[in-house]
CSV table of N, CA and C in Angstrom, one decimal:
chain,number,residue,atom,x,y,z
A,1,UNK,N,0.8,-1.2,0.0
A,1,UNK,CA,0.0,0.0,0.0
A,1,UNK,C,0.9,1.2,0.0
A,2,UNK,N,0.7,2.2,-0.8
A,2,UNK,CA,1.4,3.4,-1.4
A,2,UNK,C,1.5,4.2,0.0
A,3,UNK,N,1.8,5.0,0.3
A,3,UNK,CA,1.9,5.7,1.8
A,3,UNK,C,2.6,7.4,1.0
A,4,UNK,N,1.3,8.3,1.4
A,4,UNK,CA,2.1,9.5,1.2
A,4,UNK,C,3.2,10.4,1.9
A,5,UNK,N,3.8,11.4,1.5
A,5,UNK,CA,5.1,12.4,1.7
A,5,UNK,C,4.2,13.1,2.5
A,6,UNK,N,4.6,13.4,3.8
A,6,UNK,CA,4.2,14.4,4.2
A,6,UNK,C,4.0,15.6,4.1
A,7,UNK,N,4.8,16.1,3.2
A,7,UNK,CA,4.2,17.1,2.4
A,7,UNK,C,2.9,17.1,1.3
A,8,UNK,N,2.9,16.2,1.0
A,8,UNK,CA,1.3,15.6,0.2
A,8,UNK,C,0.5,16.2,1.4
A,9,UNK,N,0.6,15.6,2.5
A,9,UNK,CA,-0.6,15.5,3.4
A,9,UNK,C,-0.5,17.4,3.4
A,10,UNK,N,0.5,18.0,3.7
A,10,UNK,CA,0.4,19.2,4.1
A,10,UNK,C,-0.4,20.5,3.0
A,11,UNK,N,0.0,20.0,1.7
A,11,UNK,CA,-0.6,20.3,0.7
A,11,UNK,C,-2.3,20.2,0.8
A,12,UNK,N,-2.7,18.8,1.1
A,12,UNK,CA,-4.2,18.5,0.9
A,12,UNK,C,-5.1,19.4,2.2
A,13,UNK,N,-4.3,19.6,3.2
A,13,UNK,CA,-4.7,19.7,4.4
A,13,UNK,C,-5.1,21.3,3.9
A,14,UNK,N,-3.7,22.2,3.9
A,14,UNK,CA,-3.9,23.6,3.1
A,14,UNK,C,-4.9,23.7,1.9
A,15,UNK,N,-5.2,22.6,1.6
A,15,UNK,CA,-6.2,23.4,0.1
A,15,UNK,C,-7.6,23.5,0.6
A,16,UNK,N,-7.8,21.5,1.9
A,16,UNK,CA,-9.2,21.9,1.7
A,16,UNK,C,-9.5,22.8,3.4
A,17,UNK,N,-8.8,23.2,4.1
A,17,UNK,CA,-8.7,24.7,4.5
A,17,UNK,C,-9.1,25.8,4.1
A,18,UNK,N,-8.6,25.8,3.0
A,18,UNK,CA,-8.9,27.2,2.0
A,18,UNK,C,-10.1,27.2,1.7
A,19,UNK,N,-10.5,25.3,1.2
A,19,UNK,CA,-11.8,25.4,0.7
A,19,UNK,C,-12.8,25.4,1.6
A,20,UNK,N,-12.4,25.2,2.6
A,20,UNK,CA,-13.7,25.2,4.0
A,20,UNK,C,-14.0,26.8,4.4
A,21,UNK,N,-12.8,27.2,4.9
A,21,UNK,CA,-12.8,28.5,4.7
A,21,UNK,C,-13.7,29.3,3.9
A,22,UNK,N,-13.2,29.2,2.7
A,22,UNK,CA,-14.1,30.0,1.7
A,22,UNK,C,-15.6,29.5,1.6
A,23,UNK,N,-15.8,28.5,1.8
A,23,UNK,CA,-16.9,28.2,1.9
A,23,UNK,C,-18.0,28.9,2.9
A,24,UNK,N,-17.2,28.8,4.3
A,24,UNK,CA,-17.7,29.4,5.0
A,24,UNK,C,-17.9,31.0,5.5
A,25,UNK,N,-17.0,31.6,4.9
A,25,UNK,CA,-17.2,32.9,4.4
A,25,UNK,C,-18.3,33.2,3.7
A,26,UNK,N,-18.2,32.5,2.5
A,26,UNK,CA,-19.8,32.8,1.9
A,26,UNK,C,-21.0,32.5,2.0
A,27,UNK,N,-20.9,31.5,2.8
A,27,UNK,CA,-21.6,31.2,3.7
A,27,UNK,C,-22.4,32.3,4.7
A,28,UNK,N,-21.3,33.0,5.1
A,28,UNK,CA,-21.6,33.9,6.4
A,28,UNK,C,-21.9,35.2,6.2
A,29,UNK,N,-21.1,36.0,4.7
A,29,UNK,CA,-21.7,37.3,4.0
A,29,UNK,C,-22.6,37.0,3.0
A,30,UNK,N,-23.0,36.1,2.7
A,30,UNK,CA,-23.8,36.0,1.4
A,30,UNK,C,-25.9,35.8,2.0
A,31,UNK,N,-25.4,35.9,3.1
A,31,UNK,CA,-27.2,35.6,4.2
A,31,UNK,C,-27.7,36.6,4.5
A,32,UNK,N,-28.9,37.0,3.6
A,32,UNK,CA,-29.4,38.5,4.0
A,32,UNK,C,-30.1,38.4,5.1
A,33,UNK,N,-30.4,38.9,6.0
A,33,UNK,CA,-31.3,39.2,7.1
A,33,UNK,C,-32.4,40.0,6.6
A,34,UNK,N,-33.8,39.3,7.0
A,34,UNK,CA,-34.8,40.2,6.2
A,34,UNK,C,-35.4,41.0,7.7
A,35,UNK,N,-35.7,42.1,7.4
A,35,UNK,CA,-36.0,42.4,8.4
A,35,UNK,C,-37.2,42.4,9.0
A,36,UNK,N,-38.2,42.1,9.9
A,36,UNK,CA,-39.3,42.3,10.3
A,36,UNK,C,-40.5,43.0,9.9
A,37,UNK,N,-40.3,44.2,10.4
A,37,UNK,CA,-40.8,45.6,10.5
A,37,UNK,C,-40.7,46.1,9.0
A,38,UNK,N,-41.8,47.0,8.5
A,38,UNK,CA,-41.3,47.8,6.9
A,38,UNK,C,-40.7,48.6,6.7
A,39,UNK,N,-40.1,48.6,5.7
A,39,UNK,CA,-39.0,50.4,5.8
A,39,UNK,C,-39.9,51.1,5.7
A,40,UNK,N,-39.5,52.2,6.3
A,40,UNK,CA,-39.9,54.0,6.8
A,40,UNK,C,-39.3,54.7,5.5
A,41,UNK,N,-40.4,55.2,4.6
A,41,UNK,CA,-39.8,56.0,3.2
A,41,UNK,C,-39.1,57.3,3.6
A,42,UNK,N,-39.4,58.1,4.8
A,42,UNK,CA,-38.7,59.5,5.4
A,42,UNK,C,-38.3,58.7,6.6
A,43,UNK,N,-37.6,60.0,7.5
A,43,UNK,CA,-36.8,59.5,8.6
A,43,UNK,C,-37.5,60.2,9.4
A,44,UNK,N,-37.7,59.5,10.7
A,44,UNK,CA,-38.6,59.5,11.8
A,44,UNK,C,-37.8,60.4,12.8
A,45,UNK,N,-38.2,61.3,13.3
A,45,UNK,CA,-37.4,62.2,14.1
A,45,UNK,C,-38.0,61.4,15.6
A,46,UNK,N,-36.8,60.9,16.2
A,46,UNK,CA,-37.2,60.6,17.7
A,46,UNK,C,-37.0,61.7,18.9
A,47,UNK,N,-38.6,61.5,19.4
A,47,UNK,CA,-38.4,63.0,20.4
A,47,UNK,C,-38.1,62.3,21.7
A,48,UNK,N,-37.3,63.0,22.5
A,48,UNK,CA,-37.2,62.2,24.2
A,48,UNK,C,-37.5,63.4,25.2
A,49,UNK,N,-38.5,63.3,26.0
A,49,UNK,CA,-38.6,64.2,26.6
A,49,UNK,C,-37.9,64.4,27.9
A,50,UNK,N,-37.0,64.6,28.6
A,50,UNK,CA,-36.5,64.7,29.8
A,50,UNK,C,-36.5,65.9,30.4
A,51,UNK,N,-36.7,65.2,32.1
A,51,UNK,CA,-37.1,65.9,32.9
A,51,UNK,C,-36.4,65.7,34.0
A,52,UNK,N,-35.4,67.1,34.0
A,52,UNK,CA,-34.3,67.6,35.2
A,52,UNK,C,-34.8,67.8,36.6
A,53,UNK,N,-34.5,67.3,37.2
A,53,UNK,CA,-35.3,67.5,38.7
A,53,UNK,C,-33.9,68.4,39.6
């Protein structure tokens, strides 16, 4: 039975790394979040009232 160079292994190890990696990258920016609530076509002025004692 053939037996690889440890460098073989270190090569395969590095690629599919890269490819898990990437994978999961895209994985992780490519997922839109939808939001709930509907957008607001103007922007909502928030008032806070506070009261200094």
């Amino acid at each position: 039975m053939p037996q690889m160079a440890p460098l073989n292994w270190l090569s395969l190890f590095t690629i599919f790394m890269m490819i898990f990696m990437l994978t999961n990258s895209l994985n992780f920016y490519t997922f839109l979040y939808l939001s709930k609530t509907p957008a607001l076509e103007g922007e909502t002025e928030i008032k806070l009232t506070w009261k200094w004692l």
